[in-house]
């Protein structure tokens, strides 16, 4: 599996699946979550509302992942995961690892050959970007995937991209 570090907007990536740093509500938010909902169109919110009604009445737990179509995105799927919120006292690195790992395993099980990740928990959720980068790279390398050939980490700033390059 190849790992690429890319600077830019994850919503434009021509990959099979992009990962959303969602919150437990699955009903949209700020940061990358807001950008993905805006680019995917209102059908994404409807799909997320349906998931809430059907499978996640109490919300998606931290460290878990669930898939929807990508709707108006170039990507065929969006994998929604919830990273731990440092500011809320969620400071167990296993939860962060799980958000990356479970997202990749789910994308693989859908048949995705390429997957793009943002820096989950490194924005509003307040984790140290260096810890996020190290955890992300380790989690992806540990995953025994069958279909995924390319993992991209798509970072919004050059500074964040530098942190991921140092960890890769
Ligand atoms: P969290 O709540 O998990 O911390 P955020 O969305 O606040 O998630 O931030 C995660 C990272 O995603 C931050 O580094 C932020 O700058 C970045 N980000 C925001 N918008 C985009 C985008 N369109 N593409 C890629 N990364 C983005």
PDB file of C-alpha atoms and ligand atoms in Angstrom:
ATOM      1  CA  UNK A   1       0.000   0.000   0.000  1.00  0.00           C
ATOM      2  CA  UNK A   2       1.265   3.450  -0.991  1.00  0.00           C
ATOM      3  CA  UNK A   3       0.932   6.421   1.372  1.00  0.00           C
ATOM      4  CA  UNK A   4       0.811   9.940  -0.126  1.00  0.00           C
ATOM      5  CA  UNK A   5       0.789  13.267   1.693  1.00  0.00           C
ATOM      6  CA  UNK A   6      -1.212  15.901  -0.203  1.00  0.00           C
ATOM      7  CA  UNK A   7      -1.920  19.555   0.598  1.00  0.00           C
ATOM      8  CA  UNK A   8      -5.407  20.715  -0.370  1.00  0.00           C
ATOM      9  CA  UNK A   9      -9.150  20.291  -0.033  1.00  0.00           C
ATOM     10  CA  UNK A  10     -10.196  16.670   0.576  1.00  0.00           C
ATOM     11  CA  UNK A  11     -13.570  17.220  -1.145  1.00  0.00           C
ATOM     12  CA  UNK A  12     -11.840  17.528  -4.529  1.00  0.00           C
ATOM     13  CA  UNK A  13      -9.787  14.341  -4.325  1.00  0.00           C
ATOM     14  CA  UNK A  14     -10.349  11.806  -7.130  1.00  0.00           C
ATOM     15  CA  UNK A  15     -10.294   8.783  -4.841  1.00  0.00           C
ATOM     16  CA  UNK A  16     -12.825   6.027  -4.186  1.00  0.00           C
ATOM     17  CA  UNK A  17     -13.517   7.033  -0.589  1.00  0.00           C
ATOM     18  CA  UNK A  18     -12.910  10.096   1.539  1.00  0.00           C
ATOM     19  CA  UNK A  19     -13.028   9.984   5.318  1.00  0.00           C
ATOM     20  CA  UNK A  20     -15.036  12.574   7.219  1.00  0.00           C
ATOM     21  CA  UNK A  21     -13.974  13.765  10.674  1.00  0.00           C
ATOM     22  CA  UNK A  22     -17.610  13.833  11.773  1.00  0.00           C
ATOM     23  CA  UNK A  23     -19.124  14.236  15.209  1.00  0.00           C
ATOM     24  CA  UNK A  24     -21.318  11.684  16.949  1.00  0.00           C
ATOM     25  CA  UNK A  25     -24.513  13.359  15.766  1.00  0.00           C
ATOM     26  CA  UNK A  26     -23.615  12.682  12.095  1.00  0.00           C
ATOM     27  CA  UNK A  27     -25.669  15.763  11.322  1.00  0.00           C
ATOM     28  CA  UNK A  28     -22.852  17.972  10.086  1.00  0.00           C
ATOM     29  CA  UNK A  29     -20.602  20.485  11.780  1.00  0.00           C
ATOM     30  CA  UNK A  30     -17.725  22.826  11.067  1.00  0.00           C
ATOM     31  CA  UNK A  31     -14.282  22.201   9.613  1.00  0.00           C
ATOM     32  CA  UNK A  32     -13.855  19.353   7.190  1.00  0.00           C
ATOM     33  CA  UNK A  33     -17.308  17.961   8.077  1.00  0.00           C
ATOM     34  CA  UNK A  34     -18.991  21.171   6.906  1.00  0.00           C
ATOM     35  CA  UNK A  35     -16.894  21.251   3.738  1.00  0.00           C
ATOM     36  CA  UNK A  36     -17.809  17.637   2.871  1.00  0.00           C
ATOM     37  CA  UNK A  37     -21.532  18.219   3.416  1.00  0.00           C
ATOM     38  CA  UNK A  38     -21.421  21.385   1.307  1.00  0.00           C
ATOM     39  CA  UNK A  39     -19.641  19.638  -1.569  1.00  0.00           C
ATOM     40  CA  UNK A  40     -21.662  16.406  -1.424  1.00  0.00           C
ATOM     41  CA  UNK A  41     -25.026  18.190  -1.408  1.00  0.00           C
ATOM     42  CA  UNK A  42     -28.126  17.859   0.791  1.00  0.00           C
ATOM     43  CA  UNK A  43     -28.494  14.163  -0.057  1.00  0.00           C
ATOM     44  CA  UNK A  44     -25.572  13.475   2.275  1.00  0.00           C
ATOM     45  CA  UNK A  45     -27.364  14.970   5.239  1.00  0.00           C
ATOM     46  CA  UNK A  46     -30.472  12.948   4.385  1.00  0.00           C
ATOM     47  CA  UNK A  47     -28.389   9.752   4.278  1.00  0.00           C
ATOM     48  CA  UNK A  48     -26.842  10.618   7.640  1.00  0.00           C
ATOM     49  CA  UNK A  49     -30.248  11.338   9.160  1.00  0.00           C
ATOM     50  CA  UNK A  50     -31.426   7.933   7.952  1.00  0.00           C
ATOM     51  CA  UNK A  51     -28.384   6.264   9.556  1.00  0.00           C
ATOM     52  CA  UNK A  52     -29.202   8.006  12.827  1.00  0.00           C
ATOM     53  CA  UNK A  53     -32.820   6.842  12.702  1.00  0.00           C
ATOM     54  CA  UNK A  54     -31.998   3.283  11.680  1.00  0.00           C
ATOM     55  CA  UNK A  55     -28.708   2.302  13.319  1.00  0.00           C
ATOM     56  CA  UNK A  56     -27.361   5.028  15.581  1.00  0.00           C
ATOM     57  CA  UNK A  57     -30.151   6.510  17.635  1.00  0.00           C
ATOM     58  CA  UNK A  58     -27.616   7.574  20.288  1.00  0.00           C
ATOM     59  CA  UNK A  59     -25.080   8.752  17.730  1.00  0.00           C
ATOM     60  CA  UNK A  60     -21.975   7.155  16.227  1.00  0.00           C
ATOM     61  CA  UNK A  61     -19.551   6.228  19.028  1.00  0.00           C
ATOM     62  CA  UNK A  62     -16.030   7.679  19.078  1.00  0.00           C
ATOM     63  CA  UNK A  63     -13.614   5.493  17.115  1.00  0.00           C
ATOM     64  CA  UNK A  64     -16.315   3.855  14.967  1.00  0.00           C
ATOM     65  CA  UNK A  65     -16.921   4.322  11.235  1.00  0.00           C
ATOM     66  CA  UNK A  66     -19.914   4.167   8.903  1.00  0.00           C
ATOM     67  CA  UNK A  67     -20.267   4.677   5.145  1.00  0.00           C
ATOM     68  CA  UNK A  68     -22.615   6.650   2.914  1.00  0.00           C
ATOM     69  CA  UNK A  69     -22.516   7.390  -0.804  1.00  0.00           C
ATOM     70  CA  UNK A  70     -20.465  10.426  -1.877  1.00  0.00           C
ATOM     71  CA  UNK A  71     -23.361  11.917  -3.860  1.00  0.00           C
ATOM     72  CA  UNK A  72     -21.983  15.022  -5.677  1.00  0.00           C
ATOM     73  CA  UNK A  73     -18.374  14.361  -4.632  1.00  0.00           C
ATOM     74  CA  UNK A  74     -15.829  12.788  -6.994  1.00  0.00           C
ATOM     75  CA  UNK A  75     -15.479  10.066  -4.335  1.00  0.00           C
ATOM     76  CA  UNK A  76     -17.953   7.198  -4.468  1.00  0.00           C
ATOM     77  CA  UNK A  77     -18.144   6.839  -0.672  1.00  0.00           C
ATOM     78  CA  UNK A  78     -17.813   8.974   2.418  1.00  0.00           C
ATOM     79  CA  UNK A  79     -16.610   7.109   5.479  1.00  0.00           C
ATOM     80  CA  UNK A  80     -17.799   8.996   8.554  1.00  0.00           C
ATOM     81  CA  UNK A  81     -15.808   8.506  11.710  1.00  0.00           C
ATOM     82  CA  UNK A  82     -15.671  10.280  15.048  1.00  0.00           C
ATOM     83  CA  UNK A  83     -12.279  11.122  16.466  1.00  0.00           C
ATOM     84  CA  UNK A  84     -11.794  11.752  20.184  1.00  0.00           C
ATOM     85  CA  UNK A  85     -12.257  15.321  21.428  1.00  0.00           C
ATOM     86  CA  UNK A  86      -9.217  16.321  23.502  1.00  0.00           C
ATOM     87  CA  UNK A  87     -11.078  19.294  24.980  1.00  0.00           C
ATOM     88  CA  UNK A  88     -13.830  16.962  26.240  1.00  0.00           C
ATOM     89  CA  UNK A  89     -11.281  14.765  28.039  1.00  0.00           C
ATOM     90  CA  UNK A  90     -11.169  12.055  25.344  1.00  0.00           C
ATOM     91  CA  UNK A  91      -7.403  11.526  25.487  1.00  0.00           C
ATOM     92  CA  UNK A  92      -7.012   7.783  24.862  1.00  0.00           C
ATOM     93  CA  UNK A  93      -4.795   7.342  21.756  1.00  0.00           C
ATOM     94  CA  UNK A  94      -6.513   3.997  21.047  1.00  0.00           C
ATOM     95  CA  UNK A  95      -9.681   5.932  20.210  1.00  0.00           C
ATOM     96  CA  UNK A  96      -7.769   8.021  17.681  1.00  0.00           C
ATOM     97  CA  UNK A  97      -6.085   4.950  16.243  1.00  0.00           C
ATOM     98  CA  UNK A  98      -9.473   3.253  15.980  1.00  0.00           C
ATOM     99  CA  UNK A  99     -10.957   6.174  14.000  1.00  0.00           C
ATOM    100  CA  UNK A 100      -8.258   5.775  11.322  1.00  0.00           C
ATOM    101  CA  UNK A 101      -8.094   1.965  11.440  1.00  0.00           C
ATOM    102  CA  UNK A 102     -11.849   1.292  11.361  1.00  0.00           C
ATOM    103  CA  UNK A 103     -12.334   3.797   8.525  1.00  0.00           C
ATOM    104  CA  UNK A 104      -9.699   2.101   6.414  1.00  0.00           C
ATOM    105  CA  UNK A 105     -11.052  -1.398   7.109  1.00  0.00           C
ATOM    106  CA  UNK A 106     -14.564  -0.260   6.187  1.00  0.00           C
ATOM    107  CA  UNK A 107     -13.341   1.351   2.939  1.00  0.00           C
ATOM    108  CA  UNK A 108     -11.467  -1.857   2.126  1.00  0.00           C
ATOM    109  CA  UNK A 109     -14.540  -3.985   2.769  1.00  0.00           C
ATOM    110  CA  UNK A 110     -16.517  -1.796   0.323  1.00  0.00           C
ATOM    111  CA  UNK A 111     -13.875  -2.407  -2.353  1.00  0.00           C
ATOM    112  CA  UNK A 112     -12.193   1.016  -2.363  1.00  0.00           C
ATOM    113  CA  UNK A 113      -8.756   1.031  -3.983  1.00  0.00           C
ATOM    114  CA  UNK A 114      -7.943   4.583  -2.846  1.00  0.00           C
ATOM    115  CA  UNK A 115      -8.856   6.372   0.382  1.00  0.00           C
ATOM    116  CA  UNK A 116      -8.224   9.956   1.492  1.00  0.00           C
ATOM    117  CA  UNK A 117      -8.023  10.945   5.171  1.00  0.00           C
ATOM    118  CA  UNK A 118      -8.047  14.386   6.805  1.00  0.00           C
ATOM    119  CA  UNK A 119      -6.178  15.102  10.036  1.00  0.00           C
ATOM    120  CA  UNK A 120      -8.921  13.659  12.263  1.00  0.00           C
ATOM    121  CA  UNK A 121      -9.098  15.322  15.709  1.00  0.00           C
ATOM    122  CA  UNK A 122      -6.317  17.804  14.857  1.00  0.00           C
ATOM    123  CA  UNK A 123      -8.727  20.728  14.314  1.00  0.00           C
ATOM    124  CA  UNK A 124     -11.622  21.714  16.562  1.00  0.00           C
ATOM    125  CA  UNK A 125     -11.078  18.539  18.640  1.00  0.00           C
ATOM    126  CA  UNK A 126      -7.687  19.839  19.700  1.00  0.00           C
ATOM    127  CA  UNK A 127      -5.247  16.906  19.512  1.00  0.00           C
ATOM    128  CA  UNK A 128      -1.544  17.638  18.946  1.00  0.00           C
ATOM    129  CA  UNK A 129      -1.003  17.310  15.161  1.00  0.00           C
ATOM    130  CA  UNK A 130       2.213  15.343  15.736  1.00  0.00           C
ATOM    131  CA  UNK A 131       0.329  12.712  17.729  1.00  0.00           C
ATOM    132  CA  UNK A 132      -2.405  12.590  15.104  1.00  0.00           C
ATOM    133  CA  UNK A 133       0.115  12.151  12.277  1.00  0.00           C
ATOM    134  CA  UNK A 134       2.085   9.402  14.036  1.00  0.00           C
ATOM    135  CA  UNK A 135      -1.086   7.558  15.092  1.00  0.00           C
ATOM    136  CA  UNK A 136      -2.596   7.844  11.615  1.00  0.00           C
ATOM    137  CA  UNK A 137       0.472   6.554   9.798  1.00  0.00           C
ATOM    138  CA  UNK A 138       0.932   3.671  12.247  1.00  0.00           C
ATOM    139  CA  UNK A 139      -2.750   2.670  12.083  1.00  0.00           C
ATOM    140  CA  UNK A 140      -2.759   2.622   8.282  1.00  0.00           C
ATOM    141  CA  UNK A 141       0.469   0.629   8.099  1.00  0.00           C
ATOM    142  CA  UNK A 142      -0.885  -1.965  10.541  1.00  0.00           C
ATOM    143  CA  UNK A 143      -4.071  -2.572   8.575  1.00  0.00           C
ATOM    144  CA  UNK A 144      -4.073  -5.745   6.521  1.00  0.00           C
ATOM    145  CA  UNK A 145      -6.084  -4.484   3.549  1.00  0.00           C
ATOM    146  CA  UNK A 146      -7.105  -6.512   0.508  1.00  0.00           C
ATOM    147  CA  UNK A 147      -8.310  -3.812  -1.899  1.00  0.00           C
ATOM    148  CA  UNK A 148      -6.857  -0.495  -0.792  1.00  0.00           C
ATOM    149  CA  UNK A 149      -3.703   0.336  -2.750  1.00  0.00           C
ATOM    150  CA  UNK A 150      -3.417   4.055  -2.035  1.00  0.00           C
ATOM    151  CA  UNK A 151      -3.938   6.038   1.162  1.00  0.00           C
ATOM    152  CA  UNK A 152      -3.741   9.806   0.906  1.00  0.00           C
ATOM    153  CA  UNK A 153      -3.476  12.109   3.882  1.00  0.00           C
ATOM    154  CA  UNK A 154      -4.989  15.370   2.644  1.00  0.00           C
ATOM    155  CA  UNK A 155      -3.963  18.314   4.784  1.00  0.00           C
ATOM    156  CA  UNK A 156      -5.431  21.764   4.574  1.00  0.00           C
ATOM    157  CA  UNK A 157      -2.183  23.631   5.312  1.00  0.00           C
ATOM    158  CA  UNK A 158       1.490  23.260   4.409  1.00  0.00           C
ATOM    159  CA  UNK A 159       2.313  23.225   8.132  1.00  0.00           C
ATOM    160  CA  UNK A 160       0.065  20.233   8.751  1.00  0.00           C
ATOM    161  CA  UNK A 161       1.425  18.505   5.646  1.00  0.00           C
ATOM    162  CA  UNK A 162       4.977  18.962   7.004  1.00  0.00           C
ATOM    163  CA  UNK A 163       3.951  17.264  10.252  1.00  0.00           C
ATOM    164  CA  UNK A 164       2.582  14.275   8.304  1.00  0.00           C
ATOM    165  CA  UNK A 165       5.669  14.092   6.084  1.00  0.00           C
ATOM    166  CA  UNK A 166       7.799  13.899   9.242  1.00  0.00           C
ATOM    167  CA  UNK A 167       5.676  10.997  10.550  1.00  0.00           C
ATOM    168  CA  UNK A 168       5.466   9.004   7.298  1.00  0.00           C
TER     169      UNK A 168
HETATM  170  P1  LIG B   1     -11.914  17.587  14.284  1.00  0.00           P
HETATM  171  O1  LIG B   1     -13.194  18.127  14.884  1.00  0.00           O
HETATM  172  O2  LIG B   1     -11.887  16.073  14.173  1.00  0.00           O
HETATM  173  O3  LIG B   1     -10.691  18.159  14.935  1.00  0.00           O
HETATM  174  P2  LIG B   1     -11.803  19.505  12.043  1.00  0.00           P
HETATM  175  O4  LIG B   1     -12.662  19.485  10.849  1.00  0.00           O
HETATM  176  O5  LIG B   1     -11.984  20.627  13.017  1.00  0.00           O
HETATM  177  O6  LIG B   1     -11.964  18.050  12.743  1.00  0.00           O
HETATM  178  O7  LIG B   1     -10.276  19.517  11.600  1.00  0.00           O
HETATM  179  C1  LIG B   1      -9.555  18.421  11.135  1.00  0.00           C
HETATM  180  C2  LIG B   1      -8.537  18.907  10.137  1.00  0.00           C
HETATM  181  O8  LIG B   1      -9.167  19.070   8.875  1.00  0.00           O
HETATM  182  C3  LIG B   1      -7.908  20.281  10.477  1.00  0.00           C
HETATM  183  O9  LIG B   1      -6.509  20.204  10.269  1.00  0.00           O
HETATM  184  C4  LIG B   1      -8.565  21.217   9.461  1.00  0.00           C
HETATM  185  O10 LIG B   1      -7.711  22.303   9.103  1.00  0.00           O
HETATM  186  C5  LIG B   1      -8.732  20.285   8.286  1.00  0.00           C
HETATM  187  N1  LIG B   1      -9.691  20.659   7.246  1.00  0.00           N
HETATM  188  C6  LIG B   1     -10.709  21.549   7.285  1.00  0.00           C
HETATM  189  N2  LIG B   1     -11.345  21.596   6.099  1.00  0.00           N
HETATM  190  C7  LIG B   1     -10.700  20.719   5.278  1.00  0.00           C
HETATM  191  C8  LIG B   1     -10.847  20.321   3.910  1.00  0.00           C
HETATM  192  N3  LIG B   1     -11.815  20.826   3.128  1.00  0.00           N
HETATM  193  N4  LIG B   1      -9.990  19.386   3.417  1.00  0.00           N
HETATM  194  C9  LIG B   1      -9.016  18.845   4.181  1.00  0.00           C
HETATM  195  N5  LIG B   1      -8.826  19.174   5.476  1.00  0.00           N
HETATM  196  C10 LIG B   1      -9.646  20.108   6.008  1.00  0.00           C
END
